[in-house]
PDB file of C-alpha atoms and ligand atoms in Angstrom:
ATOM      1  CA  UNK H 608      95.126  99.836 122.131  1.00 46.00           C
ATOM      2  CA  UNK H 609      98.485  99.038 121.464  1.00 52.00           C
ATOM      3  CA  UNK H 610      99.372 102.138 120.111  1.00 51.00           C
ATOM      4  CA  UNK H 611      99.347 105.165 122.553  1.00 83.00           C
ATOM      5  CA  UNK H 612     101.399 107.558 120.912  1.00 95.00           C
ATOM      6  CA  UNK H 613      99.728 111.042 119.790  1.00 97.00           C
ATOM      7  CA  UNK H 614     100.482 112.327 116.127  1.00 97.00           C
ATOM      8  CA  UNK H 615     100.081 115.681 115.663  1.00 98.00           C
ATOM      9  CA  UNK H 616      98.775 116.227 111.801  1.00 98.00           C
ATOM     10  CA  UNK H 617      98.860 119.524 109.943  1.00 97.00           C
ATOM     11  CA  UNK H 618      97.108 119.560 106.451  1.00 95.00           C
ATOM     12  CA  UNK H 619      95.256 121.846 104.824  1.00 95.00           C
ATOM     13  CA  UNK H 620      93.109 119.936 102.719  1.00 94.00           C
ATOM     14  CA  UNK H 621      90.398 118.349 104.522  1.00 96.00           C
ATOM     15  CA  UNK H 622      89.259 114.906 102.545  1.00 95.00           C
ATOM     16  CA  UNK H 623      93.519 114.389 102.773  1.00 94.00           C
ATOM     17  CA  UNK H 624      93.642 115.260 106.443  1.00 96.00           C
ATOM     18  CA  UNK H 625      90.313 113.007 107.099  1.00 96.00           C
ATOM     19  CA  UNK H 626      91.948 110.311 105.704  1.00 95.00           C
ATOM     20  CA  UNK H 627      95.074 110.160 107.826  1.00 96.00           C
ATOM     21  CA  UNK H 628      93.195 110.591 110.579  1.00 97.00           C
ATOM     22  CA  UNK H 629      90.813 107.856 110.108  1.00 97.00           C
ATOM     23  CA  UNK H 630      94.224 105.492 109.536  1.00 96.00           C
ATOM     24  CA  UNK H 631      95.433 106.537 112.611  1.00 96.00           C
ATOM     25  CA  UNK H 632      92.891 106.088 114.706  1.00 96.00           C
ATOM     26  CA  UNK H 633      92.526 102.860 113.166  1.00 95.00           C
ATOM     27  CA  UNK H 634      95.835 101.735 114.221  1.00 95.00           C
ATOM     28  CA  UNK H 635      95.217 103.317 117.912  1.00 95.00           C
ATOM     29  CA  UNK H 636      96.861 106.338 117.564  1.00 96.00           C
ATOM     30  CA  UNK H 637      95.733 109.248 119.646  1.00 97.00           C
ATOM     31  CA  UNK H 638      95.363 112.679 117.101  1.00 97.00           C
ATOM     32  CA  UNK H 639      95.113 116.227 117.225  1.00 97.00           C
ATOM     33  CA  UNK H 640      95.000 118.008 113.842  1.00 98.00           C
ATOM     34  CA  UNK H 641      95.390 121.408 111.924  1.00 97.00           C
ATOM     35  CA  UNK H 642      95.179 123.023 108.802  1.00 96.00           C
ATOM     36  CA  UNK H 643      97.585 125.467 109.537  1.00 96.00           C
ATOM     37  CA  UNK H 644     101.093 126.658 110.080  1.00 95.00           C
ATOM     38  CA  UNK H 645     100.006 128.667 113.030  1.00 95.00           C
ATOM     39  CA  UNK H 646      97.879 126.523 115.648  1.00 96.00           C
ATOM     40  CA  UNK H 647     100.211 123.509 114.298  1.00 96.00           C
ATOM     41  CA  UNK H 648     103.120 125.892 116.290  1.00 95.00           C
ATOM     42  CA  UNK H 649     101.373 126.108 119.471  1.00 95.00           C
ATOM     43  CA  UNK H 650      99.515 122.871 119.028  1.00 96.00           C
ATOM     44  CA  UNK H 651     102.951 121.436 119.583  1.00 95.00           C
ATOM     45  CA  UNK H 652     104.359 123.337 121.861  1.00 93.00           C
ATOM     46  CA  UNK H 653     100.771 122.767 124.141  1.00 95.00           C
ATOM     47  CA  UNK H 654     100.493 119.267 123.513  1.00 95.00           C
ATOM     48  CA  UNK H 655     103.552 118.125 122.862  1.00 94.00           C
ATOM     49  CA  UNK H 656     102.489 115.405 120.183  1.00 96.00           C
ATOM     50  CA  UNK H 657     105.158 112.253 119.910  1.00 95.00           C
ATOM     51  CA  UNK H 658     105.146 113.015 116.032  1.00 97.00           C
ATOM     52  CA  UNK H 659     103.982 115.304 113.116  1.00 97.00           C
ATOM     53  CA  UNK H 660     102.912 114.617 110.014  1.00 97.00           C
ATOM     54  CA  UNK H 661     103.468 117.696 107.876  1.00 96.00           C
ATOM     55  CA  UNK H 662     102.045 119.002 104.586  1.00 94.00           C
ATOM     56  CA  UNK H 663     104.413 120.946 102.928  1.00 91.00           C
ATOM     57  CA  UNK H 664     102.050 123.142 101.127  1.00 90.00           C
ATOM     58  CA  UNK H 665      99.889 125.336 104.161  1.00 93.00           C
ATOM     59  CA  UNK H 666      97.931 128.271 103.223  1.00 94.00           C
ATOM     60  CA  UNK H 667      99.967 130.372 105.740  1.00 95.00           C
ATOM     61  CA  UNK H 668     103.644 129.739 105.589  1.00 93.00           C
ATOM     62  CA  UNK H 669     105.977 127.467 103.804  1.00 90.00           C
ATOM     63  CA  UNK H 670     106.183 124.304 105.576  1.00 89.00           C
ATOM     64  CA  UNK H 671     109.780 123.784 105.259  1.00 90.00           C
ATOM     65  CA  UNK H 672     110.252 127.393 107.018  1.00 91.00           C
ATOM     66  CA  UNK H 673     108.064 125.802 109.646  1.00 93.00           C
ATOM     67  CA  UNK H 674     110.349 122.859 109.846  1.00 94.00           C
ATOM     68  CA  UNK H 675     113.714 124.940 110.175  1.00 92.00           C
ATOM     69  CA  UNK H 676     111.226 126.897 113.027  1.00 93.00           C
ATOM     70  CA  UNK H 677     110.840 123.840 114.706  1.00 94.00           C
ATOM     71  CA  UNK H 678     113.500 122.014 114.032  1.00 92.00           C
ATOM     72  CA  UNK H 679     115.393 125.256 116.346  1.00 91.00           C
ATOM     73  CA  UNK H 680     113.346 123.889 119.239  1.00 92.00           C
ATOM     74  CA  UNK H 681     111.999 120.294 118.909  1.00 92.00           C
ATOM     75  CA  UNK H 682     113.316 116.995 118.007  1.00 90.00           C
ATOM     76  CA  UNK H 683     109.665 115.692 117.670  1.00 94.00           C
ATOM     77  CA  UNK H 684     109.844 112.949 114.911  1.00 95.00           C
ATOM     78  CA  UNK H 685     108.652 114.746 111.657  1.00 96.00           C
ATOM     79  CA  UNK H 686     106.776 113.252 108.414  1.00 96.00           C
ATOM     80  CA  UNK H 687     106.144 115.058 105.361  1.00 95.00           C
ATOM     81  CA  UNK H 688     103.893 114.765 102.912  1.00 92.00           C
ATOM     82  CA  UNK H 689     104.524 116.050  99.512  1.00 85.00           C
ATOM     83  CA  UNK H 690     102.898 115.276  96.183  1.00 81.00           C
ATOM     84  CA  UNK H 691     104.222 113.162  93.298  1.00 71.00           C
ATOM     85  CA  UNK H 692     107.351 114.097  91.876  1.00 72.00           C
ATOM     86  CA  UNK H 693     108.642 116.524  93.937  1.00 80.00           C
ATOM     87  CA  UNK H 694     111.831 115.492  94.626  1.00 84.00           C
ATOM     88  CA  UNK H 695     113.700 118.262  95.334  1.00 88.00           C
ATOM     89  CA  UNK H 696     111.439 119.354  97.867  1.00 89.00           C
ATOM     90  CA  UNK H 697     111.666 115.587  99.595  1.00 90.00           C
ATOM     91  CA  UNK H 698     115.551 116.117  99.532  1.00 92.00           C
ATOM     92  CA  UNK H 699     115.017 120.052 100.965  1.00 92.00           C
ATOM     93  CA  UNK H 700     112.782 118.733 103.539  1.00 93.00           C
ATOM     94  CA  UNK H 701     114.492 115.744 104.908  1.00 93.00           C
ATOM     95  CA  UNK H 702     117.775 117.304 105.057  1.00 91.00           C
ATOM     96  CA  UNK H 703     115.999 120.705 107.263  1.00 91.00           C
ATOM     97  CA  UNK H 704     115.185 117.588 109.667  1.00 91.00           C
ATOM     98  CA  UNK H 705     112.123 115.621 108.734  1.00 95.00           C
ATOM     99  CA  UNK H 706     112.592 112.019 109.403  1.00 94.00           C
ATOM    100  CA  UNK H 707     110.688 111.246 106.496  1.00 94.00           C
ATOM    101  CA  UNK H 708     108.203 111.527 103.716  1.00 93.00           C
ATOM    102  CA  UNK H 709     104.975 110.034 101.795  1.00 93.00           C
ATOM    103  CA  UNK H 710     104.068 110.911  98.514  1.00 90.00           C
ATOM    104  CA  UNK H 711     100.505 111.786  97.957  1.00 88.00           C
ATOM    105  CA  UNK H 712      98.250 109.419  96.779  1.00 88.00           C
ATOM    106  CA  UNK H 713      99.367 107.106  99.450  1.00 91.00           C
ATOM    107  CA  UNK H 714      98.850 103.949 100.585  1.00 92.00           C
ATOM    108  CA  UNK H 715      97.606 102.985 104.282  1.00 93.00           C
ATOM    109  CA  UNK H 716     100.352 100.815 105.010  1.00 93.00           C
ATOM    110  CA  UNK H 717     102.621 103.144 103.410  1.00 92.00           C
ATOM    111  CA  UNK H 718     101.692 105.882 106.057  1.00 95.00           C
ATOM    112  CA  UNK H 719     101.791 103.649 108.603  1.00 95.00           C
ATOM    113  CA  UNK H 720     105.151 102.113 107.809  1.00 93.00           C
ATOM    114  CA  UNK H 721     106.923 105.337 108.064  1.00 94.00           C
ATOM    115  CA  UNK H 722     105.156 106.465 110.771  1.00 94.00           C
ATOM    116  CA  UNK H 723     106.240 103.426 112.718  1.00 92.00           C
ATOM    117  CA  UNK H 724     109.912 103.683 111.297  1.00 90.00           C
ATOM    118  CA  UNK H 725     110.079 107.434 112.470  1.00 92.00           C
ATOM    119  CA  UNK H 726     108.362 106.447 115.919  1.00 91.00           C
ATOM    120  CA  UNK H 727     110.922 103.846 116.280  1.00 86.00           C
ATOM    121  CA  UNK H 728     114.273 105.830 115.290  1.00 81.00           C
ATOM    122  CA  UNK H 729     113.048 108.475 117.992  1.00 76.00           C
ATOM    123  CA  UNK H 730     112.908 105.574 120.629  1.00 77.00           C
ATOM    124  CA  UNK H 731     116.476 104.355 119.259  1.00 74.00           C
ATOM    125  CA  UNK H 732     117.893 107.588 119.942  1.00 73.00           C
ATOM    126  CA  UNK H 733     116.771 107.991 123.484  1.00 72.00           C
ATOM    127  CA  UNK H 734     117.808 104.033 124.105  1.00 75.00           C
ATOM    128  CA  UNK H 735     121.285 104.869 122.333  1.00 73.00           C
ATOM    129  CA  UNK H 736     123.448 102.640 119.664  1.00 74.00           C
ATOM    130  CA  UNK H 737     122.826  98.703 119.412  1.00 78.00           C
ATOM    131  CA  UNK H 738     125.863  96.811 119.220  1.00 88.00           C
ATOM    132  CA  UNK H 739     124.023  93.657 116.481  1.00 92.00           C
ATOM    133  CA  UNK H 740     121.902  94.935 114.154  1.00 92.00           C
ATOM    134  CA  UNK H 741     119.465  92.104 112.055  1.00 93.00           C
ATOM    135  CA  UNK H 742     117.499  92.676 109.748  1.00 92.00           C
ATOM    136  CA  UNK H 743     116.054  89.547 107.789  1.00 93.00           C
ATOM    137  CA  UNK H 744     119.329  87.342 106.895  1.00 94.00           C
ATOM    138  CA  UNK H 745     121.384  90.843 107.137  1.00 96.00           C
ATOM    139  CA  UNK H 746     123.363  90.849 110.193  1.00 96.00           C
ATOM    140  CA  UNK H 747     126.046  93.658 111.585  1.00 95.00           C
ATOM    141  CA  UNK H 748     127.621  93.198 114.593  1.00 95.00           C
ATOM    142  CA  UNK H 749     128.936  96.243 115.846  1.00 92.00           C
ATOM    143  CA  UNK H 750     130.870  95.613 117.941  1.00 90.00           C
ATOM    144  CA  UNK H 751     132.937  92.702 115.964  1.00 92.00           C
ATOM    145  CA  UNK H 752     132.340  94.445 113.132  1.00 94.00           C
ATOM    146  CA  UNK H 753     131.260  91.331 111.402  1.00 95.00           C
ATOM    147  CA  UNK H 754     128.635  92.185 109.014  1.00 97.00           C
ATOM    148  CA  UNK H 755     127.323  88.406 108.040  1.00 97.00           C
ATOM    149  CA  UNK H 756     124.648  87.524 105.289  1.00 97.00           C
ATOM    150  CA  UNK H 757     122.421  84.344 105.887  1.00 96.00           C
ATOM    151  CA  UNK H 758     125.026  83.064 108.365  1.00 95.00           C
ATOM    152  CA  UNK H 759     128.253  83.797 105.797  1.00 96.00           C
ATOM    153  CA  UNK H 760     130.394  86.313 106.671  1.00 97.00           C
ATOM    154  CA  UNK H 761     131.091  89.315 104.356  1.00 97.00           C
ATOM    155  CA  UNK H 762     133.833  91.541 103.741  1.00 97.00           C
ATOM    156  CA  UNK H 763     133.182  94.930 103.742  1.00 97.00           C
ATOM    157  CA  UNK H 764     135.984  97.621 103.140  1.00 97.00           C
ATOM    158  CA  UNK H 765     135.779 100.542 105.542  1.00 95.00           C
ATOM    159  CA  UNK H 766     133.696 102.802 103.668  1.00 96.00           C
ATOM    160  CA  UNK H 767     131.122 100.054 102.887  1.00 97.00           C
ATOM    161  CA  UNK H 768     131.029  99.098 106.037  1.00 97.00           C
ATOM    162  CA  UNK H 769     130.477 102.733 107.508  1.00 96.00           C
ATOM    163  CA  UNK H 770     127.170 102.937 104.707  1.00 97.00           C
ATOM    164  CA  UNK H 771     126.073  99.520 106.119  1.00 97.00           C
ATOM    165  CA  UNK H 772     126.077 100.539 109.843  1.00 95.00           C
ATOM    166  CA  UNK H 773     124.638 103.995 109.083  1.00 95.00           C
ATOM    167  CA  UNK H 774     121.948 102.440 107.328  1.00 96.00           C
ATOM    168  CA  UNK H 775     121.409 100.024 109.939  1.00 93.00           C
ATOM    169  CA  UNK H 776     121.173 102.777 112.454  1.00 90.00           C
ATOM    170  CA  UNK H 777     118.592 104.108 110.642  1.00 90.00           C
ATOM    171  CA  UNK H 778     116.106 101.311 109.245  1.00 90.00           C
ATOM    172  CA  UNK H 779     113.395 101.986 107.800  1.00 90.00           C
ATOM    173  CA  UNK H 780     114.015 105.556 107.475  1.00 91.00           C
ATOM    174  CA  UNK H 781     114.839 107.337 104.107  1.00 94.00           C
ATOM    175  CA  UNK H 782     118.712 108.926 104.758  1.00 96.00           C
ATOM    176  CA  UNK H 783     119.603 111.529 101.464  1.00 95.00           C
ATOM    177  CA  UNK H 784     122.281 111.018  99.403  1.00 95.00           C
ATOM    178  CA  UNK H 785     123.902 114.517 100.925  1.00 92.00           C
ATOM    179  CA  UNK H 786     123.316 113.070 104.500  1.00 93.00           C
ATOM    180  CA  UNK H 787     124.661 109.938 103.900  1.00 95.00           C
ATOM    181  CA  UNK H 788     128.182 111.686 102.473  1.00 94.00           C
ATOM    182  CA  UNK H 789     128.521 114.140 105.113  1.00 91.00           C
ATOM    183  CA  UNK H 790     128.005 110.974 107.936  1.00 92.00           C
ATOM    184  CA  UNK H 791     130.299 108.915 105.967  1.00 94.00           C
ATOM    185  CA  UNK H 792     132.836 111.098 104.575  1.00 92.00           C
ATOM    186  CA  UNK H 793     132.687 114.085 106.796  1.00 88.00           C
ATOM    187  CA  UNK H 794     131.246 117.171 106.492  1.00 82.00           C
ATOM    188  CA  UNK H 795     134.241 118.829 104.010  1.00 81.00           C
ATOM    189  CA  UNK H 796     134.268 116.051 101.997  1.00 82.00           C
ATOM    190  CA  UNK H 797     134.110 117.394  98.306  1.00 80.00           C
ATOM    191  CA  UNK H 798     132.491 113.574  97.875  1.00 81.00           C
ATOM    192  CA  UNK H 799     129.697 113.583  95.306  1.00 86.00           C
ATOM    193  CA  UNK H 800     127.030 111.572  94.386  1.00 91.00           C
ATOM    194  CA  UNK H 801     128.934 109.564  91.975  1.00 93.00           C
ATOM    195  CA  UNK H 802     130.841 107.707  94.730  1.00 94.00           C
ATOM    196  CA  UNK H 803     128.178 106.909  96.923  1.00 96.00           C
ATOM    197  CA  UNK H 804     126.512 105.109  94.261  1.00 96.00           C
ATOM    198  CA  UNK H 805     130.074 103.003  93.344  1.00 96.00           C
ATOM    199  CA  UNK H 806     129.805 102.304  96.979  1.00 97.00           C
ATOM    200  CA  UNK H 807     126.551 101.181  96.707  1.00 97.00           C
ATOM    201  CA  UNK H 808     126.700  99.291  94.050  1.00 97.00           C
ATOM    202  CA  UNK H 809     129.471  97.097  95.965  1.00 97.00           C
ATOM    203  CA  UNK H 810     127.619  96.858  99.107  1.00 98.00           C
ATOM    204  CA  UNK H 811     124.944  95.047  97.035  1.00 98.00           C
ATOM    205  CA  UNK H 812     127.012  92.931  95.398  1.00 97.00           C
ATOM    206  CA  UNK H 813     128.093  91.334  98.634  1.00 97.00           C
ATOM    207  CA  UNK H 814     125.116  91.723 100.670  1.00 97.00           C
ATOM    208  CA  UNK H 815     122.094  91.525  98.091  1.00 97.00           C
ATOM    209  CA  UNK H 816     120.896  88.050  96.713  1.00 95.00           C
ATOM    210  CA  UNK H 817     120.075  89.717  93.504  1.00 95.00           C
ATOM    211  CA  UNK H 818     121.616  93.540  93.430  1.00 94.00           C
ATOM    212  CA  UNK H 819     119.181  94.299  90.575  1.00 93.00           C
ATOM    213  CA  UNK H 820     116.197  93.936  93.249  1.00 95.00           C
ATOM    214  CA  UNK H 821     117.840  94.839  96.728  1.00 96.00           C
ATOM    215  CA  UNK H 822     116.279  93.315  99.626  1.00 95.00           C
ATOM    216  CA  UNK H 823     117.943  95.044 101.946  1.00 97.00           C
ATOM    217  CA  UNK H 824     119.049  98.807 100.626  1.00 97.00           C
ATOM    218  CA  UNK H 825     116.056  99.985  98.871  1.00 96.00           C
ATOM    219  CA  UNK H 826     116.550 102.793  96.652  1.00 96.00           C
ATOM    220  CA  UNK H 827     114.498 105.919  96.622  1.00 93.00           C
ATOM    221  CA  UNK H 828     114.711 107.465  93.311  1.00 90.00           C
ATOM    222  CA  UNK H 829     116.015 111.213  93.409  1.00 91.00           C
ATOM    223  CA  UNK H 830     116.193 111.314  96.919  1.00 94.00           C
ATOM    224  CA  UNK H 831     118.501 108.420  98.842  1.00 96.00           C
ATOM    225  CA  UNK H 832     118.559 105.322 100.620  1.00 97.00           C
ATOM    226  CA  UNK H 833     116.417 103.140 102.936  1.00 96.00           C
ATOM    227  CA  UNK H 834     117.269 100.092 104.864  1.00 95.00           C
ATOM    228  CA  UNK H 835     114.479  97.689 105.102  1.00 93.00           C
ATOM    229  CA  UNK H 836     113.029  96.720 107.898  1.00 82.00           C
ATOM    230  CA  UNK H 837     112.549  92.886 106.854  1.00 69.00           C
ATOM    231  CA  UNK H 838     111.869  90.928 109.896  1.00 58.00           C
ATOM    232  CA  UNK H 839     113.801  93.186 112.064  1.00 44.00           C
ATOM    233  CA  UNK H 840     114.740  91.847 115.643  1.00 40.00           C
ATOM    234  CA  UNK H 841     111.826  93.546 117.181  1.00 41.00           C
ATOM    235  CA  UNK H 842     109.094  91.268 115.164  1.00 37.00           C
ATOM    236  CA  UNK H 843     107.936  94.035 113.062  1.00 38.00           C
ATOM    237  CA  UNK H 844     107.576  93.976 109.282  1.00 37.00           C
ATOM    238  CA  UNK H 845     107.009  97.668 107.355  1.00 35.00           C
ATOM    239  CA  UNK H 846     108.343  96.499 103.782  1.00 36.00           C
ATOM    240  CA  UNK H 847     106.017  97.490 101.016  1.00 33.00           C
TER     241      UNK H 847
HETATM  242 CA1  LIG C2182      98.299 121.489 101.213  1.00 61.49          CA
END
C-alpha cells in the first residue's frame, strides 16, 4: 500500500469513529483508535502514531485541554473534528496547535484531503523551506521573490507578498485569521481582522482569475485562509 503512515483516531461515538476508520484503511493507512481522552494519551505516547484525528467532544476531558496537553510534548500532526457551525471552537482549536479541522457530516475525500495536507506540512517541516513554490498557474519563487501567475509576473507589495509565501508554506492547510497577523505583522501588532481582509482582497485581484471565486486562496468562513493545493508540484490534487 502506498500509504504506510499510522493515524491515531480518538472519537467517542462509534458509527463516526467506524467510519473514519473504514476510509482509512481504504486509502492504506495503518490505525489504532480510542474513544477516549485517556488511552488516546498513552496510545500516543506508546505508539507514536504519525497523526491524530481528534474529536473535540470526549466523554472524559475537553479535547482542546488535551491538545494544549499534547501540544506541551508532541508535534504529531493534529486533525479535529468538530460539528457544524462551531466556529469558534475551529478557531480555539487550530490556534492551541491542530493543523486542521473537518466538520461533521463529512465527506471521504474531504477527510482524506486534510489528512494528506497535514501529513504533508509535517514532512515540509522536517525537509525545511522550498525556495519555488507552484501551485496550478500560481508560482512564488522564493528566492527571486517573483511571484508569477500563468507565466506573467505579478507585483506584490511587501505585505501581500509575505500572505502569499505564508500561504504557500502552508498549502492545503487552514492558517486563522489571528495566525496569519501575528506571522505577518508580528506578534504586537494591534493589526485586526479588517486589514487582513484589504490585503486579501488585493492579493486576489492580482493573482485570482476571477476574485469572486478564488482558485487559489480559498476562504474558510469564520475561521481563515487556505491555499489550494491545485496541481501542486508533487502531482497531488486535494481541492474539493
Ligand atoms: Ca464526541
Amino acid at each position: 500500500m502506498r500509504n504506510a503512515a499510522t493515524i491515531l483516531i480518538v472519537e467517542d461515538d462509534e458509527r463516526i469513529r467506524g467510519l473514519i476508520r473504514t476510509v482509512l484503511a481504504g486509502a492504506g493507512y495503518v490505525t489504532l483508535e480510542t474513544g477516549n481522552a485517556t488511552s488516546a494519551l498513552s496510545m500516543l505516547a506508546s505508539h507514536r502514531p504519525d497523526l491524530m484525528v481528534l474529536d473535540l467532544g470526549l466523554p472524559d476531558r475537553d479535547g482542546q485541554e488535551l491538545l494544549r496537553e499534547i501540544r506541551s510534548w508532541s508535534n504529531v500532526p493534529v486533525v479535529v473534528v468538530s460539528a457544524r457551525g462551531q466556529e469558534r471552537d475551529k478557531v480555539r482549536a487550530l490556534d492551541g496547535g491542530a493543523d486542521d479541522y473537518i466538520t461533521k457530516p463529512f465527506g471521504t475525500e474531504e477527510l482524506l484531503a486534510r489528512i494528506r495536507a497535514a501529513l504533508r506540512h509535517g514532512q515540509r517541516m522536517a525537509e525545511g523551506e522550498k525556495s519555488v513554490y507552484n501551485i496550478g498557474g500560481l508560482q512564488v519563487d522564493t528566492e527571486r521573490r517573483i511571484v508569477r501567475v500563468d507565466g506573467r509576473e505579478v507585483h506584490l507589495t511587501q505585505i501581500e507578498y509575505k500572505i502569499v509565501t505564508l500561504l504557500c508554506r502552508n498549502a492545503g492547510k487552514v492558517l486563522t485569521h489571528d495566525s496569519m497577523i501575528r506571522e505577518v505583522w508580528g506578534p504586537f501588532s494591534n493589526c485586526d481582522t479588517q486589514l487582513l481582509r484589504v490585503n486579501m482582497a488585493n492579493i486576489r485581484r492580482k493573482i485570482e482569475k476571477d476574485p469572486a471565486m478564488p482558485e487559489y486562496i480559498l476562504t474558510e468562513i469564520g475561521v481563515g485562509y487556505r491555499m489550494a493545493e491545485v496541481g501542486s508540484a508533487d502531482g497531488q490534487s486535494c481541492r474539493e
